[in-house]
Coordinates of C-alpha atoms and ligand atoms in Angstrom, one line a residue:
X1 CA -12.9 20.9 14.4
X2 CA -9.2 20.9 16.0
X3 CA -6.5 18.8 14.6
X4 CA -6.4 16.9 17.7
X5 CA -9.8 16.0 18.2
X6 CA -10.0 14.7 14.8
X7 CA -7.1 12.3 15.4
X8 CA -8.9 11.4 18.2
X9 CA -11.9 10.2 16.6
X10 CA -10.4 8.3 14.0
X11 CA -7.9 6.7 16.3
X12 CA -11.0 6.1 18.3
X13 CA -12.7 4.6 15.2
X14 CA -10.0 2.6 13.7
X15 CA -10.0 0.8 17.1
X16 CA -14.3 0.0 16.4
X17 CA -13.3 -1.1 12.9
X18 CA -10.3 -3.6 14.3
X19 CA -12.8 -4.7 17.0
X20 CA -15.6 -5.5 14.7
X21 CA -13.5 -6.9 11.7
X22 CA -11.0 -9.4 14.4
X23 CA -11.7 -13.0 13.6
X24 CA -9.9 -15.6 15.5
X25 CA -10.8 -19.4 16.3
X26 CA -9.2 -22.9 15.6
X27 CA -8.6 -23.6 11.6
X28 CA -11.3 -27.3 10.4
X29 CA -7.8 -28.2 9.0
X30 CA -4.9 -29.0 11.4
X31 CA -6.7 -27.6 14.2
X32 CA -4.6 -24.5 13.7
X33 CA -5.5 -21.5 15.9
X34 CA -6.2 -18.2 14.2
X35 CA -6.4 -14.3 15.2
X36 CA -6.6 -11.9 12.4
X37 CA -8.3 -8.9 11.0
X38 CA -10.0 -9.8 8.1
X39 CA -10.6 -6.6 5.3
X40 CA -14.1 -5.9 5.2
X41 CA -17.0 -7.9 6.5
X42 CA -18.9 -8.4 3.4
X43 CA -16.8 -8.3 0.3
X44 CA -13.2 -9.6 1.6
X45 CA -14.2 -12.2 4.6
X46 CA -10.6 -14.0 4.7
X47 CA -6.9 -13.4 5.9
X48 CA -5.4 -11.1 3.3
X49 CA -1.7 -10.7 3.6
X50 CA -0.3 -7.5 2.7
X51 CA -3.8 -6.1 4.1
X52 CA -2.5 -8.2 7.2
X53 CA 0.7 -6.3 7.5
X54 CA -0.8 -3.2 7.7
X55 CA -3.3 -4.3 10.0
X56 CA -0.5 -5.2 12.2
X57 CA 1.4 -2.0 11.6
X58 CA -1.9 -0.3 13.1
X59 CA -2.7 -2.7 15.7
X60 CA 1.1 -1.3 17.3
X61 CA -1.1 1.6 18.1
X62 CA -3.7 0.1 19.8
X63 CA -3.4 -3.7 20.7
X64 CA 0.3 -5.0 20.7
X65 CA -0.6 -8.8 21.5
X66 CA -3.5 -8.7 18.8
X67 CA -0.4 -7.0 16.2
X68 CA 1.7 -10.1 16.7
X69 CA -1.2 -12.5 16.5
X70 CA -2.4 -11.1 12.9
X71 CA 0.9 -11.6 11.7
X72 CA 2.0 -15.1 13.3
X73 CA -2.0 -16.3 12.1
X74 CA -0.7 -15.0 8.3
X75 CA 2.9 -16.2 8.7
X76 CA 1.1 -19.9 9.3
X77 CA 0.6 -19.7 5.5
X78 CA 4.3 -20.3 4.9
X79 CA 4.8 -23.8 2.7
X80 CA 7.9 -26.0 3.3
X81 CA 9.9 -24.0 0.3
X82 CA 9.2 -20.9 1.7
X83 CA 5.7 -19.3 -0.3
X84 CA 3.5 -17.5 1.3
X85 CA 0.2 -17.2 0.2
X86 CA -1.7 -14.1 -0.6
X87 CA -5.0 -15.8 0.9
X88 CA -5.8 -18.1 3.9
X89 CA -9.2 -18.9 3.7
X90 CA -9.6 -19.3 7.7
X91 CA -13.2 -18.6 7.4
X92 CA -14.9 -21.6 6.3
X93 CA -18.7 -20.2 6.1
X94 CA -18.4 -17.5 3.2
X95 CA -15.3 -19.6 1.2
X96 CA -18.2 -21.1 -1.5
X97 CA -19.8 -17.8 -1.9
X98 CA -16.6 -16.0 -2.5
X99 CA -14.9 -18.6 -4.8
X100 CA -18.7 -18.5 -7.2
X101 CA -17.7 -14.1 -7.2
X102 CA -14.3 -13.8 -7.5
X103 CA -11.5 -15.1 -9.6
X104 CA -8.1 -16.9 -7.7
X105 CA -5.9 -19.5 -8.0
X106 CA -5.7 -21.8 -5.8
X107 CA -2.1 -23.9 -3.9
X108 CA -5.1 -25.7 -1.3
X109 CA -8.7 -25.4 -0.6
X110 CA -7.0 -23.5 2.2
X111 CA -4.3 -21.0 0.3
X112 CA -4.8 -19.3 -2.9
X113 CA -1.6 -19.7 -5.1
X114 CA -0.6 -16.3 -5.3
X115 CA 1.9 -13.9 -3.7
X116 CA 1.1 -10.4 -2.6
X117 CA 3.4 -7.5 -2.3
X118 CA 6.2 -8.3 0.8
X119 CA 5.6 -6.0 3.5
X120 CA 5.6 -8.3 5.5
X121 CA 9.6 -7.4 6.9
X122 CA 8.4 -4.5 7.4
X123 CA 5.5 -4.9 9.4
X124 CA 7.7 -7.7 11.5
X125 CA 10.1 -4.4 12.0
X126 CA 7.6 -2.4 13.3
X127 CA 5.4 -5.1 15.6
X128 CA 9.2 -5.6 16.7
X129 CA 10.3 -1.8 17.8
X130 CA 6.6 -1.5 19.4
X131 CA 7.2 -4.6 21.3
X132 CA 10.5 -4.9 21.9
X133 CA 9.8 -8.7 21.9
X134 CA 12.6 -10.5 20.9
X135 CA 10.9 -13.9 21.5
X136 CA 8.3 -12.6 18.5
X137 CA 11.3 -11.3 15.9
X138 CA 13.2 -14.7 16.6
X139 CA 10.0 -16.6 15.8
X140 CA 8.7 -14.6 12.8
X141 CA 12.1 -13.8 11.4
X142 CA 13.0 -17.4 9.6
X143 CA 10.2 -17.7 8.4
X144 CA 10.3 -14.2 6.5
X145 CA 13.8 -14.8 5.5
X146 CA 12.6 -18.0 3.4
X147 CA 10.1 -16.2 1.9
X148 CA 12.0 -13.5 0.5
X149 CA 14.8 -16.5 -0.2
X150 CA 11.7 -17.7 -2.1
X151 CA 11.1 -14.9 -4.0
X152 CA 14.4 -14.7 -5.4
X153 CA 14.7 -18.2 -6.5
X154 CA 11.5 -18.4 -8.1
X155 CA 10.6 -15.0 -8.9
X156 CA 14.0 -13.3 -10.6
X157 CA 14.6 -16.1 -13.6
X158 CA 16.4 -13.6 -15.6
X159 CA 18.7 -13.0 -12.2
X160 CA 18.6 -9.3 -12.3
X161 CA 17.5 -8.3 -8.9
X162 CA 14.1 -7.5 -10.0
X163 CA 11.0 -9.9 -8.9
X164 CA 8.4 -10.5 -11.4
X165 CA 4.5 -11.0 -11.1
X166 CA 2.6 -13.4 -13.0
X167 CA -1.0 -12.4 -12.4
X168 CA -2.6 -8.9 -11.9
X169 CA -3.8 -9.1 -8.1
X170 CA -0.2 -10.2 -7.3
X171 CA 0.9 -6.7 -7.4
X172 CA -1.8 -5.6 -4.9
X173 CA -3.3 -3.4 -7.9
X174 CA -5.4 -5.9 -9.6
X175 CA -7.1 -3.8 -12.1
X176 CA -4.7 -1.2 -12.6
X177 CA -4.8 -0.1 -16.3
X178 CA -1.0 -0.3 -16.6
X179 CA -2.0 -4.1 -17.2
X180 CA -4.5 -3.3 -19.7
X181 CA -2.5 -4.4 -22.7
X182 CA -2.0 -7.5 -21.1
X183 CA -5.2 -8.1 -20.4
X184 CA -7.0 -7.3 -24.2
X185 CA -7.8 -4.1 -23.1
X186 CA -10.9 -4.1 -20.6
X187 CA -13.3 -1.7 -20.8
X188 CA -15.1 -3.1 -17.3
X189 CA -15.2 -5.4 -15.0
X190 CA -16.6 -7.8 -16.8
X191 CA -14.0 -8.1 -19.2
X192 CA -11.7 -7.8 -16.8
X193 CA -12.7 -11.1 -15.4
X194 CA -13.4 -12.5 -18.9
X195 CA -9.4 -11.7 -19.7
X196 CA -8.1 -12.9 -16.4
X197 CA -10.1 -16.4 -16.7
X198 CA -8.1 -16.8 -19.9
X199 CA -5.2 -16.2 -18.4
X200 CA -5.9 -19.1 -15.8
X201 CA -6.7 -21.4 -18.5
X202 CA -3.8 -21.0 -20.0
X203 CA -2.3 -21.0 -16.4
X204 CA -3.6 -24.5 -15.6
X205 CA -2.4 -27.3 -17.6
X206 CA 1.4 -26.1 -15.9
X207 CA -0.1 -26.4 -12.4
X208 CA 1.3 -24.0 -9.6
X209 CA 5.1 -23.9 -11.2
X210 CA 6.7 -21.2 -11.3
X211 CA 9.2 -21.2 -13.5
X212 CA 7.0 -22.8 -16.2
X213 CA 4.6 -20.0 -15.5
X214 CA 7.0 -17.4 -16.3
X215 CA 8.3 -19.0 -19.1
X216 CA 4.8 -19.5 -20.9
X217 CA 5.5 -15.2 -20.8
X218 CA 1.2 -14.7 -20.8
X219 CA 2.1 -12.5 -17.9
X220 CA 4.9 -11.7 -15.9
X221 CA 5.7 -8.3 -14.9
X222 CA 8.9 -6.7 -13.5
X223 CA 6.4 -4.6 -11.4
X224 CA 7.6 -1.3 -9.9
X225 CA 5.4 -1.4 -7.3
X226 CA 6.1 -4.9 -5.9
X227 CA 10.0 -4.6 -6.3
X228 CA 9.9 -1.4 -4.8
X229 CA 8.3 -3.2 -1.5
X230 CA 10.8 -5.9 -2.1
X231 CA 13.9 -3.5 -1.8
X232 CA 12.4 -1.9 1.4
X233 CA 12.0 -5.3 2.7
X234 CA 15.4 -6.0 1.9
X235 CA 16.2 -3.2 4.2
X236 CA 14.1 -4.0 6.9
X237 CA 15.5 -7.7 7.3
X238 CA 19.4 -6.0 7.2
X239 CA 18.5 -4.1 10.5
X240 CA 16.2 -7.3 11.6
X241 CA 19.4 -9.5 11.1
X242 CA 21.9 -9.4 14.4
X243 CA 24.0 -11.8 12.4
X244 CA 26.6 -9.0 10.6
X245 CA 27.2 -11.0 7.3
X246 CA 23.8 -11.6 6.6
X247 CA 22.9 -7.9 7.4
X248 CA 25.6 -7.0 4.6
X249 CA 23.8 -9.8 2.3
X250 CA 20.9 -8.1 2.5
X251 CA 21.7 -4.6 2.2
X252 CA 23.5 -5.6 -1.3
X253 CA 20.6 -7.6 -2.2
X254 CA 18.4 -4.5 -1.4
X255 CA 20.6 -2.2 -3.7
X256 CA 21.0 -4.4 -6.4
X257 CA 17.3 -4.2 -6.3
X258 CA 17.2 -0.6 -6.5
X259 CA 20.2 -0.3 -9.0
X260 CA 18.0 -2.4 -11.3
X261 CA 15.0 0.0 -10.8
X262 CA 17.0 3.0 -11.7
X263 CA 18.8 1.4 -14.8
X264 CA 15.9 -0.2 -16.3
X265 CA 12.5 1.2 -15.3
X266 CA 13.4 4.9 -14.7
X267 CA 11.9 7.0 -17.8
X268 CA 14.9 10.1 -17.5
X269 CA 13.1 12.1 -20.2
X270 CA 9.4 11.5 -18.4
X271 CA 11.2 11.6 -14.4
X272 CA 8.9 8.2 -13.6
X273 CA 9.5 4.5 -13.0
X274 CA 7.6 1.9 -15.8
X275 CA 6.8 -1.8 -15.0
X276 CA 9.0 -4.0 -17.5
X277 CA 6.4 -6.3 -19.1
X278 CA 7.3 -9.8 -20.8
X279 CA 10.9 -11.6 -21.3
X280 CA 11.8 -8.6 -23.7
X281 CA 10.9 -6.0 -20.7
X282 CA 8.8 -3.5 -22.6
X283 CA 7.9 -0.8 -20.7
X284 CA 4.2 -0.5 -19.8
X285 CA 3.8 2.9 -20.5
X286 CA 0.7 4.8 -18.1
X287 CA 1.6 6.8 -15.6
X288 CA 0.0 5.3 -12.5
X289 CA 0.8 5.2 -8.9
X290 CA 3.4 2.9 -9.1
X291 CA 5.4 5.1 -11.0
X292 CA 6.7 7.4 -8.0
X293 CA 7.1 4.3 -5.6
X294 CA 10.4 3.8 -5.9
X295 CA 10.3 7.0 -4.0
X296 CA 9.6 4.1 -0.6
X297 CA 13.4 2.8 -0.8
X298 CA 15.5 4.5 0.8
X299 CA 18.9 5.7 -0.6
X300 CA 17.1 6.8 -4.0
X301 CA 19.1 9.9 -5.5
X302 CA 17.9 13.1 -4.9
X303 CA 18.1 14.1 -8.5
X304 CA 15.3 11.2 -9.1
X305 CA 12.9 12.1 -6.0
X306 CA 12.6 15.6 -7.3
X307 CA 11.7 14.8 -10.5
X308 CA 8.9 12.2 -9.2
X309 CA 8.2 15.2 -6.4
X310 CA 7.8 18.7 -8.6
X311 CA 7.2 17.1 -11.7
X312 CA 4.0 14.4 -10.8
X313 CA 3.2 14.8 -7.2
X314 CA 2.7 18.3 -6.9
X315 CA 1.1 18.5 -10.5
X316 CA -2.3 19.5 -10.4
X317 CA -2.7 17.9 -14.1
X318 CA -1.5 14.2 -12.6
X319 CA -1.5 13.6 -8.8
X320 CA -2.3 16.8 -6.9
X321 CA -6.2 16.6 -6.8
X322 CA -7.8 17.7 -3.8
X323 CA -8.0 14.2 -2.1
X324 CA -4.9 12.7 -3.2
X325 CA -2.9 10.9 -4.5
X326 CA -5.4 9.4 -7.1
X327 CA -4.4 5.9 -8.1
X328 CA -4.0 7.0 -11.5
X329 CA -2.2 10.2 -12.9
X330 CA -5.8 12.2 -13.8
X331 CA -4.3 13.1 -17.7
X332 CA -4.2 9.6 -18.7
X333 CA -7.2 8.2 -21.1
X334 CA -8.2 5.4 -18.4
X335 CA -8.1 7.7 -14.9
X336 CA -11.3 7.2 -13.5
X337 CA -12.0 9.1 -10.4
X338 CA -16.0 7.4 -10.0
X339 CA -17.1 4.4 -7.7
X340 CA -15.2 1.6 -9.5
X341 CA -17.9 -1.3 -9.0
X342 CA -14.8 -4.0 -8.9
X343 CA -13.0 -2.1 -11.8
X344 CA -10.7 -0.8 -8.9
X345 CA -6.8 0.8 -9.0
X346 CA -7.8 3.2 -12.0
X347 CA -8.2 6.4 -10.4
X348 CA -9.4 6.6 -6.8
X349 CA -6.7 7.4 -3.6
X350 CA -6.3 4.7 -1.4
X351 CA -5.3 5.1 2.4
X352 CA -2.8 2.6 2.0
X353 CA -0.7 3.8 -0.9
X354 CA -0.8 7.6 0.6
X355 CA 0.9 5.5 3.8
X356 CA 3.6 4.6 2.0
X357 CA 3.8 7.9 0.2
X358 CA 3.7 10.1 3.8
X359 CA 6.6 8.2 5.2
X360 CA 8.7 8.4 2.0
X361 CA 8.2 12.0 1.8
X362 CA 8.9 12.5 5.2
X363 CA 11.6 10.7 5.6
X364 CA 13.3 12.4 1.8
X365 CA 12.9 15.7 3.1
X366 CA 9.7 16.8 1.5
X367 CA 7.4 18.2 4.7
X368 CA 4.9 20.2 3.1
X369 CA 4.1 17.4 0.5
X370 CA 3.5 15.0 3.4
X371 CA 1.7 16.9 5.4
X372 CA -0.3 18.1 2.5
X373 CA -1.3 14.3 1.6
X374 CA -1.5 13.6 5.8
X375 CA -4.4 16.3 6.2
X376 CA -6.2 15.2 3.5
X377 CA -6.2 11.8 4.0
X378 CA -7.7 12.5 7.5
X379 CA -9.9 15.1 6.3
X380 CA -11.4 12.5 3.7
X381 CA -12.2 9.5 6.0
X382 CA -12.7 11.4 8.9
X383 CA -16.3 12.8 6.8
X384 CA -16.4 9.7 4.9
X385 CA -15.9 6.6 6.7
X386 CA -13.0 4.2 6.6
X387 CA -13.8 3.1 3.0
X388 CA -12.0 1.0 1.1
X389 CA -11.2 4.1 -1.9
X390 CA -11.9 7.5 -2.1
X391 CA -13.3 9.9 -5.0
X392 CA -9.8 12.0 -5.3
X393 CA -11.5 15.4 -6.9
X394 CA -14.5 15.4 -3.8
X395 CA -13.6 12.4 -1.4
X396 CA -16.4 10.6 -1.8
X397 CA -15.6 7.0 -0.3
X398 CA -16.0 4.2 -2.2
X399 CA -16.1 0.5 -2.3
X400 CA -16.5 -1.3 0.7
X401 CA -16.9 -0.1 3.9
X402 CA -15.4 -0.3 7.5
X403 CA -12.1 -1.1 5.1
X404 CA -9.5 -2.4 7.6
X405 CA -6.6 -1.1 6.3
X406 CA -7.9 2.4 6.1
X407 CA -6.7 2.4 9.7
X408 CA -3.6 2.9 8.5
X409 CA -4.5 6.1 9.0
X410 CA -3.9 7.1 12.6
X411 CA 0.2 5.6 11.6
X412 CA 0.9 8.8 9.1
X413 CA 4.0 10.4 9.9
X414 CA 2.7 13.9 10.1
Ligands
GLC1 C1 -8.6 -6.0 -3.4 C2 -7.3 -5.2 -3.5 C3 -6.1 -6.0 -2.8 C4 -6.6 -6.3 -1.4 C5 -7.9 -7.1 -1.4 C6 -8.4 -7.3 0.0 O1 -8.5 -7.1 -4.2 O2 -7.0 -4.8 -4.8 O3 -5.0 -5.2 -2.8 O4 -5.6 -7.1 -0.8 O5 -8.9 -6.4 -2.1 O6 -8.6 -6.1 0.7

C-alpha cells in the first residue's frame, strides 16, 4: 500500500473514532453545556484533559468548530484560583461504575482533584493558528494564564522553576515504574492500587491543600515529563501574549524552567533527564520515556539532544524497537512490552508520546529519526486499530480500543 493511501485511511478513521467518541449535551449541574471527545467508550467515559488537548490538536484537521468546543467544554473546569481539573465527569450514567473501578481524588462530585500535564497552551496555540479566531484565543487565553499562574504558586514551593506532582496519574504516566519506589514497589496492578489507596489515606485528613500536600513529602515529584510540558507551555503563551512585557515574562519563566531541568535533572555521565523525587530531590533513577522529553522545549543545547538522540533513541538496547518508542528503555528490569491489564506506562509505545517526540525531532534537526518513529507509528495503527498502546517489538495494540487520542496520528510532522 502507498504512503498516501494509508494517510488516507487513517485520517479517514480518526474522523469515525472522533465521530463515535463526541459527547456533548447540557451538564445536571449548572446547566452547563458540553462538547467533548471523551477517550474510549468503555474504559475512560469522561472529559480527560490533556487527552482533551490533543483531541483538539486533531480535531484542527478535521472539524475546527468541534476543536474549540472540546477545549472551551475542558476549560469550564477552571476554579476561581485558577485549577484545572484533570477530570470533568460530564457523563453522569457511568460516574458510579467508574468511581467502584478506579482510584481518584476528588475537588466535586463533578472534578477530580488532580492536575494533568499542561498542554493545554499548546493546544489553545494550535486551535488558534487553524482558526485564526481571535474571538476564541481572547476567550480561552485568561483562563490558561491563571492556570499556569496556578501552577506556580501552588506547585513550585521550593521556587526553583520546576512544578512538582503529588500523585502518580498527575504526570499523565500513572503506572510508570520510575514511581515504583514510591509506591512499595508494585509488582501488579493490584498492588499498584493497594499502594496508591495508601497514599490517599494519608492524603485525606489534609483535604485538597496543596501546600500541606507537598509538605507531608508522601509524594511529590519534580517530574521531567510534566515540567518539560510546562516549559513548552510557557513558550506557547509568550507567542499567545500580544501584550510585549508579558511575552518577555513568560519567555524567562519558560527558561528558568528549562535552566532548572538542565542543572538539576540532567544525568551528564548517563546523557538523560531524572525526575527529582521528595524535598531532598533524589533522582529516580529508570530510564523511561520521560528521560529524553526535555528534548520537547525548544532552545535545549545541542550538546544535550545528541546525547538523548545517538545515545537512547537510536539504541536498539533502549528505545529503537521496531514499533517505537517503548515507554520504557527495553534494558531496564521492569520494561514490559506485553498487554499491561491496567499496569500501563512500563513498556508499550504510545501514539501520544511519539507526537511529541516527531515534532521535537523535527523541529532539532533530526529527520531520519522522525520519520523513522512517523512510519511506524502509522504502520502500527494503521494494521492494529487506534488502540490505546502498542506491543513495541511486534505492534500488537493494546488496551482499549478506538483510543481517541491515537488520532494524533494523522498531526505527525513527517
Ligand atoms: C490513563 C492514562 C492517562 C489518560 C487516561 C485517559 O489513565 O494513563 O494519561 O489521560 O488514561 O485516557
Amino acid at each position: 500500500m502507498s504512503d498516501d493511501a494509508r494517510r488516507a485511511r487513517l485520517h479517514e478513521e480518526a474522523r469515525r473514532i472522533l465521530t463515535a467518541n463526541h459527547r456533548h449535551g447540557v451538564s445536571p449541574w449548572e446547566g452547563r453545556a458540553y462538547d467533548y471527545t471523551c477517550p474510549s467508550p468503555h474504559s475512560y467515559p469522561f472529559q480527560w484533559f490533556w487527552d482533551s488537548c490533543f483531541h483538539a490538536i486533531a480535531l484542527t484537521h478535521l472539524d475546527l468548530r468541534r476543536a474549540k468546543a472540546e477545549l472551551r467544554s475542558l476549560l469550564q473546569g477552571a476554579q476561581p484560583d485558577g485549577f484545572l481539573p484533570h477530570i470533568i465527569f460530564w457523563e453522569r450514567d457511568r460516574y458510579r461504575q467508574v468511581m467502584e473501578e478506579q482510584t481518584l481524588r476528588l475537588a466535586t462530585p463533578y472534578l477530580s482533584a488532580s492536575i494533568q500535564p499542561p498542554v493545554i497552551a499548546q493546544a489553545v496555540e494550535r486551535v488558534y493558528r487553524a482558526s485564526g479566531d481571535e474571538a476564541f484565543l481572547a476567550e480561552a487565553l485568561p483562563t490558561v494564564r491563571a492556570f499556569f499562574a496556578w501552577l506556580r504558586d501552588h506547585r513550585d514551593p521550593d521556587g526553583d522553576g520546576l512544578i512538582a506532582i503529588v500523585q502518580p496519574d498527575e504526570s499523565g504516566v500513572d503506572a510508570s515504574p520510575k514511581y515504583d519506589a514510591l509506591l512499595d514497589y508494585p509488582r501488579d496492578n493490584d498492588d499498584l492500587v493497594r499502594a496508591i489507596n495508601a497514599l490517599y489515606a494519608r492524603y485525606a485528613p489534609l483535604g485538597n491543600d496543596d501546600a500541606r500536600l507537598i509538605a507531608e513529602d508522601a509524594f511529590v515529584v519534580e517530574d521531567v515529563l510534566v515540567n518539560s510540558i510546562y516549559a513548552q507551555g510557557l513558550q506557547s503563551l509568550a507567542r499567545l501574549c500580544s501584550d510585549p512585557a508579558q511575552a518577555i515574562g513568560y519567555r524567562a519563566q519558560a527558561q528558568r524552567v528549562l535552566d532548572a531541568l538542565v542543572e538539576k535533572c540532567y544525568d551528564p555521565q548517563r546523557g538523560l533527564f531524572l525526575d527529582l523525587i521528595g524535598a531532598d530531590e533524589r533522582r529516580a533513577e529508570v530510564n523511561t520515556i520521560s528521560a529524553l522529553f526535555p528534548l520537547i522545549v525548544e532552545g535545549l543545547d545541542r550538546s544535550i539532544t545528541d546525547r538523548l538522540v545517538h545515545d537512547h533513541l537510536d539504541n536498539p538496547a533502549e528505545y529503537a524497537l521496531p514499533y517505537p518508542v517503548p515507554s520504557v528503555a527495553a534494558d531496564e528490569p521492569t520494561f514490559n512490552p506485553e498487554d499491561p491489564h491496567g499496569f500501563i506506562w512500563r513498556g508499550p509505545s504510545w501514539v501520544n508520546s511519539n507526537w511529541f517526540l516527531t515534532h521535537a525531532l523535527h523541529a532539532h534537526g533530526y529527520p531520519a529519526q522522525a520519520a523513522r518513529i512517523a512510519q511506524a507509528t502509522r504502520a502500527m495503527v494503521d494494521a492494529q486499530g487506534f488502540r490505546e498502546c502498542y506491543n513495541p517489538h511486534t505492534g500488537e495494540g493494546q488496551n482499549a480500543r478506538d483510543f481517541s487520542w491515537t488520532t494524533l496520528v494523522i498531526d505527525l510532522p513527517v
